[in-house]
Every structure is written in structure tokens, then in C-alpha cells.
């Protein structure tokens, strides 16, 4: 009788998951895609990269300014002849299935809990936000890919603790390495996800060496580091491809290489004219020129840069804000005839950087005494760091309370919704589907109208329940730590779960802080934190699911009565 009930329960579970997945695909297919029509450094650039033959065979000054993972995703979409929105929906469904697998195998087999976790992940509001989910840009895959990567890491960690099947662990290790590498190169700040991988693998190695110090399994240790090896080999291969086609073994010459280092040196030069908004004023550039004979030999470059279109013709009168100076440099180099290829610019700035570093060493050029957390953003004083509070607060509210997540109901200016040209037609071919137009927004089909209503309802519902879920997840995390403390941390699986939850929180806060630091030159009212912290919503959602399910699992093991979710909720705080 019990077997029959369990069998029926499994069938019902599969049916519900399937129906939810179909609903997600239906809504996803009616997202209403768009992009900024003139964004040659953003949307259009990555769309152009997706034509891999053209990208590698026809170099231009923007060829190595952004990482390539999203363009590879577009390439796969294009050659498959399957709509882009279908792929996006599948990514979110894979997120949900990985979470369900992880919970079922390691935490709890309660079907209701599994269904709720699946629904919570696949309908995260960021997927429907106009600036991230529906815009044809890399933000659309950042949240689902970070969830997939971290879910794989979680599964890998718990399998490695008690799995004697090296073959299965090897497969997981290879998959994790490939997924991590792809995720790392979606955006130039992929370095922020590296600590959680390295710390997790290091902890597993230390645990194994301590537990089996008299009989260390070196084959097992090799399997543990395979994700790092795959990432390292893939990075070398990526650089080698760029070396073959572009003549330089760098991933990105806007932030790396000699040209990238020149930008980093400009950020470090001490200059009282620098502000939180103006990272590199023209006076800083003049200081660099005065310290470098190689730069002085090219007054035409200085003149081109001074009168850059990025500064409306005069950088003294109209300082270029934030990191836009690094973009304007490429244009000025090109206009001065110093950027006919990557090697030319790299060789030129190799001499320049050597001279500037010598100037730093001999004191003829002063370094800023401000604090730097990354070489590609400005330094800040203690007071300026404290002034990041509004940005950090905005990022947290956007990620955990879904503040400002919206679906635009009117056409977005300067976008493919209001302008049709060769770029929109080309993009539709790449995506294998039609972009939404102003006319479509004014006269939606029944399916589009229904999907729009469901998406708006979804966002509103998440905003309402967010406070309860955040509080419950934080209490669950504290509860889990407290119970393990009472038990002297004897259960290694629960220790690993708690440790992973802590790493998720740490990664979330690290990314929010780093992005807040970078975005502080942008007007906070324009919503920069929502746009740049897309992946953070995925990280915190994963923390919420794992912490709640993990605490329920702990409660079940420590309770002598029959378990229900209601019992857990009302028991919190009694221990």
C-alpha cells in the first residue's frame, strides 16, 4: 500500500514539475525582446561577437573589450535554429531541476518542499525585468548561470564527502570546471566568483588530508582540483586563440594587457582633481605624459584624447566620468594611428608603463594613498567608502526584496522597439525570433497579454513574500549553526551545508560591495545596482532555498515526532 502511495506521489510530483516547466516556457516565449540600437560597446558588440568567423577574422578596436561567453551562447542559439527565449527558459528550468536534485539527494525528500523550491527558482523576477531579462544582453543569462554553477558546486561538495564512486565524482568535477569557466567569462568581474570555488576545494582537500592522513588518496585529490585545472587550461586556450588571431595572448585588452595596465596606472596616480565621479581627469593624463618620454613623442595622441567625442570635444571642460575614459582611449589611439592592431598598441604601452612605473619608483610621479579593492576601479578614502551605503543598500534591496524590478509598458527610447534597421534584422536572425516593436506593445496578442499579466503578478508576489522568505532563511541559517554547535559539529554533511551557506552569503556581500564601489560614479536614481547585481539575486535565492531546506532537514533529524513543514516553522526559536 505504501509503495503504491509513493508511486502515485512520484507521478504527481513529475506532472507538477512538468506543468510548471511548460508554463515557464510559455511565459518565456512571450518575453518581448529588445536591445539598445546604438550600443556599439554593449548590446550590438556582443551580438557581433556571436558571428565567430567575423569576430576572429576581422579585427577592430573593440574586438577584445568584452569577454565572450554570452556571444558563444548566442552562437549556439543561432546555429540551432531554436528561439533564444526557449534557451533562456531552459536555463531557468535547469536551475530548478539542479536545486530539486540537490535537495532530494542531500537534504529532504518532502515533495511539497521540492515543488516549492523549483517554483521559487524558475520564476525569479529578474528573468522578467526589462533592463536585464528581456534585453538582448549578457545580463539575461547571468542569474541562471550563477545558480547552475553554484548548484553544481554544492552537489560536487556533498558528493565528495561520502561518495566512493570516483567515476561519478570525476564527471561532476569535469562538468563543474566547464560550467565555472563559462560563467567566469560572461562578464569581466568573473573574478568575484573564484574565491567560493577555491575555498570550497581547499576545504575538501584539507578535510581529506586530515581524515585520511595515514592513507591519502591522491587520485581523489586530483579529481578535486580538476575544476581548477579545467579553468586554467581553458583560460590558456582562450588566450592562445586570441594570440593566433589578434597577435596578443590576453583575454581582454581594455582591462588586461599593457593597454589595461596603462589604465590601471592612471587610476593610481595621485591627483586632487579626481572625484568619485571623475576617475581620470585630464590633469592626471597630463601627469602621465610628463613622466613618459614615449607618450611625449606622440603629442597628437594627447590632442586627440583631449578633444575626444566622449568629452564632447574638450576633456578639460567636460571630464569623462568613471571607466568611460578607458573606452575613449581606444578611439583616440585609433584616430592617432596607434591602434592598427593589438600588438602595436601593446608594444607602445609596454614602453609607456615601464617609464611610468620607474617614475613611481623614483618619486617623480606620486601614487594615490587611497584604498583600492580592484585595479580597474578608482581608489577611495575611508569617508568615500562609508558613502557607498546608499549603493550597497540599493543593491541588497534589489536582490532580496526585488525592489525596482519592472516590466516597461511603454516603448523604450533609442531601442529596437522604436527603430528598425539592419541591426534589428541581423539580431532577429541571430536570435531566431522577432524582436518586440512599439506596435506589438500597443496591440499584444492574447498569449503576449496573458504572459505580461503573469509576469507582473509574479514580480508583485515575490515582492510581497520576500520579507518572510528573507527572515525565514536567515533564522534557518542561525538555527542550523546553533544545532550543530550543540552537537559539537559532529555531522560532517551538515557542517558542509552550513559552510556552503556561509560562502554563499560571503560571495553575495562581496559582489554587492564590489559592484557598489564600481557603480558609485553613476547616479543612483538611474538604477545601476539593479542592472549590475543581476547575478547576486541568483546567489541569494540559492542561499534562501538551501538554508531553509537544510534547517528543515536538521529539525527532522532532531525531532522525535512525525515531521511537517508547519512543525518546523512553529518550532523555530524553541531550542
Coordinates of C-alpha atoms in Angstrom, one line a residue:
X1 CA 0.0 0.0 0.0
X2 CA 2.8 2.4 1.0
X3 CA 4.7 1.6 -2.3
X4 CA 1.5 2.5 -4.3
X5 CA 1.1 5.8 -2.4
X6 CA 4.8 6.6 -3.0
X7 CA 4.5 5.7 -6.7
X8 CA 1.4 7.9 -7.1
X9 CA 3.2 10.7 -5.2
X10 CA 6.1 10.5 -7.6
X11 CA 3.8 10.6 -10.6
X12 CA 2.0 13.7 -9.2
X13 CA 5.4 15.3 -8.5
X14 CA 6.6 14.7 -12.0
X15 CA 3.4 16.0 -13.5
X16 CA 3.5 19.2 -11.4
X17 CA 7.2 19.9 -12.3
X18 CA 6.4 19.3 -16.0
X19 CA 3.4 21.6 -15.9
X20 CA 5.3 24.3 -14.2
X21 CA 8.1 24.0 -16.7
X22 CA 5.6 24.3 -19.6
X23 CA 4.2 27.4 -18.0
X24 CA 7.7 28.8 -17.7
X25 CA 8.4 28.1 -21.3
X26 CA 5.1 29.7 -22.4
X27 CA 5.8 32.9 -20.4
X28 CA 9.4 32.9 -21.6
X29 CA 8.4 32.6 -25.3
X30 CA 6.4 35.9 -24.9
X31 CA 9.1 37.9 -23.1
X32 CA 9.3 40.7 -25.7
X33 CA 13.0 41.0 -26.6
X34 CA 14.7 44.3 -27.3
X35 CA 18.1 46.0 -27.3
X36 CA 19.6 49.5 -27.5
X37 CA 20.0 50.3 -31.1
X38 CA 23.2 52.3 -30.9
X39 CA 25.0 50.5 -28.1
X40 CA 28.1 49.6 -30.1
X41 CA 30.1 49.0 -26.9
X42 CA 27.4 46.8 -25.3
X43 CA 24.4 45.1 -26.9
X44 CA 25.5 45.3 -30.5
X45 CA 29.1 44.4 -29.7
X46 CA 28.2 41.0 -28.1
X47 CA 25.7 40.3 -30.9
X48 CA 28.5 41.0 -33.4
X49 CA 30.9 38.8 -31.4
X50 CA 28.4 35.9 -31.9
X51 CA 29.4 35.7 -35.6
X52 CA 32.6 33.9 -34.6
X53 CA 34.1 33.8 -38.1
X54 CA 33.8 37.5 -38.5
X55 CA 34.9 38.2 -34.9
X56 CA 38.2 36.3 -35.3
X57 CA 38.9 37.1 -38.9
X58 CA 38.1 40.8 -39.0
X59 CA 39.7 42.6 -36.1
X60 CA 38.6 46.1 -34.9
X61 CA 39.4 48.2 -31.9
X62 CA 36.5 46.7 -29.9
X63 CA 37.4 43.0 -30.6
X64 CA 39.0 42.5 -27.2
X65 CA 36.9 44.7 -25.0
X66 CA 34.4 42.2 -23.5
X67 CA 34.5 38.5 -22.6
X68 CA 33.0 36.1 -25.0
X69 CA 30.7 33.6 -23.1
X70 CA 27.4 35.3 -23.9
X71 CA 28.4 35.6 -27.5
X72 CA 29.1 31.8 -27.6
X73 CA 25.7 31.3 -26.1
X74 CA 24.2 33.4 -29.0
X75 CA 26.2 31.4 -31.5
X76 CA 24.7 28.2 -30.2
X77 CA 21.2 29.7 -30.3
X78 CA 21.8 30.9 -33.9
X79 CA 23.1 27.6 -35.4
X80 CA 20.5 25.5 -33.6
X81 CA 17.6 27.4 -35.2
X82 CA 15.8 27.3 -31.9
X83 CA 14.4 30.6 -30.4
X84 CA 16.6 32.5 -28.0
X85 CA 13.7 32.8 -25.4
X86 CA 13.4 29.0 -25.4
X87 CA 17.0 28.6 -24.4
X88 CA 16.5 31.2 -21.6
X89 CA 13.6 29.3 -20.3
X90 CA 15.5 26.0 -20.4
X91 CA 18.4 27.6 -18.4
X92 CA 16.0 28.6 -15.6
X93 CA 14.3 25.2 -15.7
X94 CA 17.8 23.5 -15.4
X95 CA 18.4 25.8 -12.3
X96 CA 15.2 24.5 -10.7
X97 CA 16.0 20.8 -11.6
X98 CA 19.5 21.1 -10.1
X99 CA 18.1 22.6 -6.9
X100 CA 15.5 19.8 -6.7
X101 CA 18.2 17.1 -7.2
X102 CA 20.4 18.6 -4.6
X103 CA 17.6 18.9 -2.0
X104 CA 16.3 15.5 -2.7
X105 CA 19.6 13.7 -2.6
X106 CA 21.2 15.6 0.4
X107 CA 18.6 17.5 2.4
X108 CA 14.9 16.4 2.2
X109 CA 12.7 14.2 0.1
X110 CA 9.5 16.1 1.0
X111 CA 7.7 16.5 -2.3
X112 CA 6.0 19.8 -1.3
X113 CA 9.3 21.3 -0.4
X114 CA 10.8 20.2 -3.7
X115 CA 8.0 21.7 -5.7
X116 CA 8.1 25.0 -3.8
X117 CA 11.9 25.2 -4.3
X118 CA 11.6 24.5 -8.0
X119 CA 8.9 27.1 -8.5
X120 CA 10.8 29.7 -6.4
X121 CA 13.9 29.4 -8.6
X122 CA 12.4 29.2 -12.1
X123 CA 10.2 32.2 -11.6
X124 CA 12.7 34.6 -10.0
X125 CA 11.7 38.1 -11.0
X126 CA 15.0 39.2 -12.5
X127 CA 14.2 36.9 -15.5
X128 CA 11.4 39.2 -16.5
X129 CA 12.9 42.6 -15.7
X130 CA 13.1 44.9 -18.7
X131 CA 16.7 46.0 -18.2
X132 CA 18.0 42.5 -17.7
X133 CA 15.7 39.6 -18.5
X134 CA 14.2 40.9 -21.8
X135 CA 17.1 43.0 -23.1
X136 CA 19.3 41.1 -25.5
X137 CA 22.5 41.4 -23.4
X138 CA 24.6 39.2 -21.2
X139 CA 22.6 40.1 -18.1
X140 CA 19.9 37.8 -19.3
X141 CA 22.0 34.6 -18.6
X142 CA 24.0 35.8 -15.6
X143 CA 21.5 34.9 -12.8
X144 CA 20.6 31.4 -14.2
X145 CA 24.3 30.6 -14.9
X146 CA 25.5 31.6 -11.4
X147 CA 22.7 29.4 -9.9
X148 CA 23.7 26.5 -12.2
X149 CA 27.4 26.9 -11.3
X150 CA 26.8 27.2 -7.6
X151 CA 24.3 24.3 -7.5
X152 CA 26.9 22.1 -9.3
X153 CA 29.5 23.2 -6.7
X154 CA 27.1 22.3 -3.9
X155 CA 26.4 18.9 -5.4
X156 CA 30.1 18.3 -6.0
X157 CA 31.0 19.2 -2.4
X158 CA 28.4 16.9 -0.8
X159 CA 29.2 14.0 -3.2
X160 CA 32.9 14.3 -2.5
X161 CA 32.3 13.9 1.3
X162 CA 30.8 10.4 1.1
X163 CA 31.0 9.2 -2.4
X164 CA 33.4 6.3 -3.0
X165 CA 32.5 6.3 -6.8
X166 CA 35.4 8.2 -8.3
X167 CA 33.9 7.9 -11.8
X168 CA 30.8 9.8 -10.8
X169 CA 32.8 12.4 -8.9
X170 CA 35.1 12.7 -11.9
X171 CA 32.1 13.5 -14.2
X172 CA 30.8 16.1 -11.7
X173 CA 34.3 17.6 -11.4
X174 CA 34.6 18.0 -15.2
X175 CA 31.1 19.5 -15.5
X176 CA 31.8 21.9 -12.7
X177 CA 35.0 23.0 -14.3
X178 CA 33.3 23.6 -17.7
X179 CA 30.4 25.5 -16.2
X180 CA 32.5 27.6 -13.9
X181 CA 34.8 28.6 -16.8
X182 CA 31.8 29.6 -19.0
X183 CA 30.3 31.6 -16.1
X184 CA 33.6 33.3 -15.3
X185 CA 33.9 34.7 -18.9
X186 CA 30.3 36.0 -19.1
X187 CA 31.5 39.3 -17.6
X188 CA 34.8 41.0 -16.8
X189 CA 34.1 40.7 -13.0
X190 CA 34.1 36.9 -13.0
X191 CA 37.0 37.0 -10.6
X192 CA 34.4 37.6 -7.8
X193 CA 33.2 34.0 -8.2
X194 CA 36.6 32.5 -8.0
X195 CA 37.0 32.6 -4.1
X196 CA 34.0 30.4 -3.4
X197 CA 35.4 27.7 -5.8
X198 CA 38.9 27.9 -4.4
X199 CA 37.8 27.9 -0.7
X200 CA 35.4 25.0 -1.3
X201 CA 38.0 22.8 -3.0
X202 CA 40.7 23.8 -0.5
X203 CA 38.4 22.9 2.4
X204 CA 37.7 19.5 0.8
X205 CA 41.4 18.8 0.4
X206 CA 42.2 19.8 4.0
X207 CA 39.3 17.6 5.3
X208 CA 40.5 14.6 3.3
X209 CA 44.2 15.0 4.3
X210 CA 43.2 15.4 8.0
X211 CA 40.8 12.4 8.0
X212 CA 43.0 10.1 6.0
X213 CA 46.4 11.4 6.9
X214 CA 47.8 7.9 7.1
X215 CA 46.4 6.8 3.7
X216 CA 45.8 9.9 1.4
X217 CA 44.1 9.1 -1.8
X218 CA 46.0 11.1 -4.4
X219 CA 43.6 10.1 -7.2
X220 CA 40.8 11.5 -5.2
X221 CA 42.7 14.8 -4.6
X222 CA 43.4 15.0 -8.3
X223 CA 39.7 14.8 -9.0
X224 CA 39.0 17.6 -6.6
X225 CA 41.3 20.0 -8.4
X226 CA 40.1 19.2 -11.9
X227 CA 37.7 22.2 -11.9
X228 CA 40.6 24.5 -11.3
X229 CA 42.7 22.7 -13.9
X230 CA 39.9 23.0 -16.5
X231 CA 39.5 26.7 -15.7
X232 CA 43.3 27.2 -16.1
X233 CA 43.7 25.2 -19.3
X234 CA 40.6 26.9 -20.8
X235 CA 42.0 30.3 -20.0
X236 CA 45.3 29.4 -21.6
X237 CA 43.4 28.1 -24.6
X238 CA 41.3 31.3 -24.8
X239 CA 44.5 33.4 -24.7
X240 CA 46.2 31.2 -27.3
X241 CA 43.2 31.6 -29.7
X242 CA 43.5 35.4 -29.2
X243 CA 47.2 35.2 -29.8
X244 CA 46.6 33.3 -33.1
X245 CA 44.0 35.7 -34.4
X246 CA 44.8 39.0 -32.8
X247 CA 48.6 38.7 -32.1
X248 CA 48.2 39.1 -28.3
X249 CA 47.7 36.5 -25.6
X250 CA 45.2 38.4 -23.5
X251 CA 41.5 37.8 -22.8
X252 CA 40.6 41.5 -22.7
X253 CA 42.8 44.5 -23.6
X254 CA 40.5 47.0 -22.0
X255 CA 41.2 45.8 -18.5
X256 CA 44.2 43.5 -19.1
X257 CA 47.5 43.5 -21.1
X258 CA 49.7 46.6 -21.4
X259 CA 46.8 48.8 -22.5
X260 CA 44.8 47.7 -19.5
X261 CA 47.8 48.3 -17.2
X262 CA 48.1 51.8 -18.5
X263 CA 44.5 52.4 -17.5
X264 CA 45.3 50.9 -14.0
X265 CA 48.3 53.2 -13.7
X266 CA 46.2 56.3 -14.5
X267 CA 43.8 55.3 -11.7
X268 CA 46.7 55.1 -9.2
X269 CA 48.3 58.5 -10.0
X270 CA 47.7 60.9 -7.2
X271 CA 45.6 63.9 -8.3
X272 CA 43.5 66.2 -6.2
X273 CA 41.2 66.8 -9.2
X274 CA 40.0 63.2 -9.0
X275 CA 36.5 62.7 -7.6
X276 CA 34.1 59.8 -7.0
X277 CA 32.6 60.5 -10.4
X278 CA 35.7 61.6 -12.4
X279 CA 38.2 58.8 -12.0
X280 CA 40.8 60.1 -14.5
X281 CA 40.6 63.9 -15.2
X282 CA 42.7 65.4 -17.9
X283 CA 45.2 66.7 -15.3
X284 CA 46.0 63.0 -14.5
X285 CA 46.7 62.3 -18.1
X286 CA 49.0 65.3 -18.3
X287 CA 50.9 64.0 -15.3
X288 CA 51.4 60.6 -17.1
X289 CA 52.5 62.5 -20.2
X290 CA 55.1 64.5 -18.3
X291 CA 56.6 61.3 -16.8
X292 CA 56.8 59.3 -20.0
X293 CA 59.1 60.2 -22.9
X294 CA 57.3 57.7 -25.1
X295 CA 54.0 59.5 -24.5
X296 CA 55.7 62.9 -25.1
X297 CA 56.8 61.6 -28.5
X298 CA 53.1 61.5 -29.5
X299 CA 51.5 64.9 -28.8
X300 CA 48.9 64.0 -31.5
X301 CA 47.6 61.3 -29.2
X302 CA 47.2 63.8 -26.3
X303 CA 45.4 66.2 -28.7
X304 CA 43.0 63.5 -29.9
X305 CA 42.3 62.4 -26.4
X306 CA 41.7 66.0 -25.2
X307 CA 39.2 66.6 -27.9
X308 CA 37.5 63.1 -27.7
X309 CA 33.9 62.8 -28.7
X310 CA 33.4 61.1 -25.3
X311 CA 34.1 64.5 -23.8
X312 CA 32.0 66.5 -26.3
X313 CA 35.3 67.8 -27.8
X314 CA 37.0 69.1 -24.6
X315 CA 38.0 66.8 -21.7
X316 CA 39.0 69.8 -19.6
X317 CA 35.6 71.4 -19.7
X318 CA 33.7 68.1 -19.9
X319 CA 35.6 65.4 -17.8
X320 CA 34.7 61.9 -18.8
X321 CA 33.1 60.0 -15.9
X322 CA 34.0 56.6 -14.5
X323 CA 35.6 54.0 -16.6
X324 CA 34.5 55.6 -19.9
X325 CA 38.0 57.1 -20.1
X326 CA 39.3 53.7 -20.9
X327 CA 36.9 53.4 -23.8
X328 CA 37.7 56.9 -25.1
X329 CA 41.4 56.0 -25.1
X330 CA 40.9 53.3 -27.7
X331 CA 39.1 55.7 -30.0
X332 CA 41.9 58.3 -29.6
X333 CA 44.6 55.7 -30.2
X334 CA 42.8 54.7 -33.4
X335 CA 42.5 58.3 -34.6
X336 CA 46.2 58.8 -33.9
X337 CA 47.2 55.8 -36.0
X338 CA 48.5 53.9 -32.9
X339 CA 45.9 51.1 -32.9
X340 CA 46.2 49.4 -36.3
X341 CA 46.3 46.1 -34.4
X342 CA 46.5 44.8 -30.8
X343 CA 50.3 44.2 -31.0
X344 CA 51.0 47.7 -32.0
X345 CA 49.1 49.2 -29.0
X346 CA 50.5 46.6 -26.6
X347 CA 54.1 47.3 -27.6
X348 CA 53.6 51.0 -27.4
X349 CA 52.2 50.9 -23.9
X350 CA 54.8 48.3 -22.7
X351 CA 57.3 51.2 -23.1
X352 CA 55.0 53.7 -21.5
X353 CA 54.1 51.5 -18.5
X354 CA 57.8 50.8 -17.8
X355 CA 58.5 54.5 -17.8
X356 CA 55.6 55.3 -15.5
X357 CA 56.5 52.6 -13.1
X358 CA 60.0 53.9 -13.0
X359 CA 58.5 57.4 -12.3
X360 CA 56.6 55.9 -9.4
X361 CA 59.8 54.3 -8.0
X362 CA 61.9 57.4 -8.2
X363 CA 59.2 59.7 -6.8
X364 CA 58.7 61.9 -9.9
X365 CA 55.1 60.5 -10.1
X366 CA 53.1 60.1 -6.9
X367 CA 50.8 57.2 -6.2
X368 CA 47.4 57.8 -4.6
X369 CA 47.3 56.7 -0.9
X370 CA 43.6 55.8 -1.2
X371 CA 42.3 52.2 -0.8
X372 CA 41.9 50.1 -4.0
X373 CA 40.0 46.8 -4.0
X374 CA 40.5 46.2 -7.7
X375 CA 43.0 47.5 -10.2
X376 CA 40.2 48.5 -12.6
X377 CA 38.3 50.9 -10.4
X378 CA 39.1 54.1 -8.6
X379 CA 40.6 54.3 -5.1
X380 CA 38.6 55.6 -2.2
X381 CA 39.2 57.2 1.2
X382 CA 37.5 55.9 4.3
X383 CA 34.8 58.5 4.1
X384 CA 34.1 57.7 0.4
X385 CA 33.8 54.0 1.3
X386 CA 31.3 54.9 4.0
X387 CA 29.4 56.9 1.4
X388 CA 28.8 53.7 -0.6
X389 CA 26.0 52.9 1.9
X390 CA 23.1 54.0 -0.5
X391 CA 24.6 51.9 -3.3
X392 CA 25.0 48.8 -1.2
X393 CA 21.5 49.3 0.3
X394 CA 20.1 49.7 -3.2
X395 CA 21.8 46.5 -4.4
X396 CA 20.6 44.5 -1.4
X397 CA 17.0 45.7 -1.7
X398 CA 17.0 44.9 -5.4
X399 CA 18.4 41.4 -4.9
X400 CA 16.5 40.2 -1.8
X401 CA 13.3 42.3 -1.9
X402 CA 13.1 42.7 -5.7
X403 CA 12.8 46.5 -5.5
X404 CA 12.6 48.3 -8.8
X405 CA 12.2 45.1 -10.8
X406 CA 9.8 46.2 -13.5
X407 CA 8.4 45.5 -16.9
X408 CA 8.2 48.6 -19.1
X409 CA 4.7 49.1 -20.6
X410 CA 5.8 51.8 -23.0
X411 CA 8.4 51.7 -25.7
X412 CA 12.0 52.3 -24.6
X413 CA 13.6 55.2 -26.5
X414 CA 16.7 54.5 -28.6
X415 CA 15.9 50.9 -28.7
X416 CA 14.8 48.3 -31.2
X417 CA 11.3 48.8 -30.0
X418 CA 11.1 52.1 -31.8
X419 CA 13.8 51.9 -34.5
X420 CA 14.0 49.2 -37.2
X421 CA 17.2 49.0 -39.3
X422 CA 19.8 46.5 -40.5
X423 CA 20.9 45.9 -36.9
X424 CA 17.5 44.8 -35.8
X425 CA 17.1 42.5 -38.8
X426 CA 20.5 41.0 -38.1
X427 CA 19.7 40.4 -34.4
X428 CA 16.4 38.7 -35.3
X429 CA 18.4 36.3 -37.4
X430 CA 20.8 35.6 -34.6
X431 CA 18.0 35.0 -32.1
X432 CA 15.8 33.0 -34.5
X433 CA 12.8 35.1 -33.5
X434 CA 11.2 38.5 -33.8
X435 CA 12.0 41.5 -31.6
X436 CA 9.1 43.3 -30.0
X437 CA 8.1 46.6 -31.5
X438 CA 6.1 49.6 -30.3
X439 CA 3.2 48.3 -32.3
X440 CA 3.4 44.9 -30.6
X441 CA 3.4 46.6 -27.2
X442 CA 0.3 48.6 -28.2
X443 CA -1.5 45.6 -29.7
X444 CA -0.3 42.5 -27.9
X445 CA -1.7 39.0 -28.9
X446 CA -3.7 37.0 -26.4
X447 CA -0.6 34.9 -25.4
X448 CA 1.6 38.1 -25.0
X449 CA -1.1 39.8 -22.9
X450 CA -1.6 36.8 -20.7
X451 CA 2.2 36.4 -20.3
X452 CA 2.6 40.0 -19.4
X453 CA -0.1 39.8 -16.7
X454 CA 1.5 36.7 -15.3
X455 CA 5.0 38.3 -15.2
X456 CA 3.7 41.4 -13.5
X457 CA 1.8 39.2 -11.0
X458 CA 5.0 37.1 -10.5
X459 CA 7.1 40.2 -9.6
X460 CA 4.4 41.6 -7.3
X461 CA 4.0 38.2 -5.5
X462 CA 7.8 37.9 -4.9
X463 CA 8.0 41.4 -3.6
X464 CA 5.2 40.6 -1.1
X465 CA 6.7 37.3 0.2
X466 CA 10.3 38.5 0.1
X467 CA 10.4 39.7 3.6
X468 CA 9.1 36.4 5.0
X469 CA 11.5 34.4 2.9
X470 CA 14.5 36.5 3.9
X471 CA 13.7 36.3 7.6
X472 CA 12.9 32.6 7.4
X473 CA 16.2 31.9 5.6
X474 CA 18.3 33.9 8.0
X475 CA 16.7 32.3 11.0
X476 CA 17.1 28.9 9.4
X477 CA 20.8 29.6 8.9
X478 CA 21.2 30.7 12.6
X479 CA 19.1 27.7 13.7
X480 CA 21.4 25.3 11.8
X481 CA 24.5 26.7 13.2
X482 CA 23.1 26.6 16.7
X483 CA 22.0 23.0 16.5
X484 CA 25.4 22.0 15.1
X485 CA 27.1 23.9 17.9
X486 CA 25.0 22.0 20.4
X487 CA 26.1 18.7 18.7
X488 CA 29.8 19.8 18.7
X489 CA 29.7 19.9 14.8
X490 CA 29.8 16.1 14.6
X491 CA 27.8 15.7 11.4
X492 CA 30.2 16.5 8.5
X493 CA 27.5 16.7 5.9
X494 CA 25.6 19.4 7.8
X495 CA 28.9 21.1 8.5
X496 CA 29.5 21.3 4.7
X497 CA 26.0 22.6 4.1
X498 CA 26.4 25.3 6.7
X499 CA 29.8 26.2 5.4
X500 CA 28.4 26.4 1.9
X501 CA 25.6 28.7 3.1
X502 CA 28.2 30.9 4.7
X503 CA 30.2 31.1 1.5
X504 CA 27.1 32.0 -0.5
X505 CA 26.4 34.9 1.9
X506 CA 30.0 36.0 1.8
X507 CA 30.0 35.9 -2.1
X508 CA 26.8 37.8 -2.2
X509 CA 28.1 40.5 0.1
X510 CA 31.4 40.6 -1.7
X511 CA 29.8 41.2 -5.0
X512 CA 27.3 43.8 -3.7
X513 CA 30.2 45.7 -2.1
X514 CA 32.5 45.5 -5.1
X515 CA 29.7 46.5 -7.6
X516 CA 28.6 49.3 -5.3
X517 CA 32.2 50.5 -5.3
X518 CA 32.4 50.4 -9.1
X519 CA 29.0 51.9 -9.7
X520 CA 29.3 54.9 -7.3
X521 CA 30.1 57.3 -10.1
X522 CA 26.7 56.6 -11.7
X523 CA 23.6 58.4 -10.5
X524 CA 21.9 56.0 -8.1
X525 CA 18.5 57.1 -9.3
X526 CA 19.2 55.6 -12.7
X527 CA 19.2 52.1 -11.1
X528 CA 22.8 51.0 -11.7
X529 CA 22.8 48.5 -8.8
X530 CA 19.8 46.6 -10.1
X531 CA 21.5 46.3 -13.5
X532 CA 24.9 45.3 -12.3
X533 CA 23.9 43.0 -9.4
X534 CA 21.8 40.6 -11.6
X535 CA 23.9 37.5 -10.6
X536 CA 23.5 38.5 -6.9
X537 CA 19.8 37.8 -7.0
X538 CA 20.6 34.3 -8.0
X539 CA 23.2 33.8 -5.3
X540 CA 20.9 35.0 -2.5
X541 CA 17.9 32.9 -3.9
X542 CA 20.1 29.8 -3.7
X543 CA 21.1 30.7 -0.1
X544 CA 17.4 31.1 0.8
X545 CA 16.5 27.7 -0.6
X546 CA 19.4 25.8 0.8
X547 CA 19.3 27.4 4.3
X548 CA 15.5 26.7 4.7
X549 CA 15.7 23.2 3.3
X550 CA 18.9 22.5 5.3
X551 CA 17.3 23.7 8.6
X552 CA 14.2 21.6 7.9
X553 CA 16.4 18.6 7.4
X554 CA 18.2 19.2 10.7
X555 CA 14.9 19.7 12.5
X556 CA 13.6 16.5 11.1
X557 CA 16.6 14.6 12.4
X558 CA 16.4 16.2 15.8
X559 CA 12.7 15.7 16.2
X560 CA 11.1 12.5 17.5
X561 CA 7.6 13.2 16.1
X562 CA 6.3 12.9 12.6
X563 CA 7.6 15.8 10.5
X564 CA 5.7 18.5 8.7
X565 CA 6.9 21.9 7.4
X566 CA 4.4 23.6 9.7
X567 CA 6.0 21.9 12.6
X568 CA 9.4 23.3 11.6
X569 CA 8.1 26.9 11.2
X570 CA 6.4 26.9 14.6
X571 CA 9.4 25.3 16.3
X572 CA 12.0 27.9 15.4
X573 CA 13.2 29.7 18.5
X574 CA 12.2 26.9 21.0
X575 CA 15.6 25.2 21.2

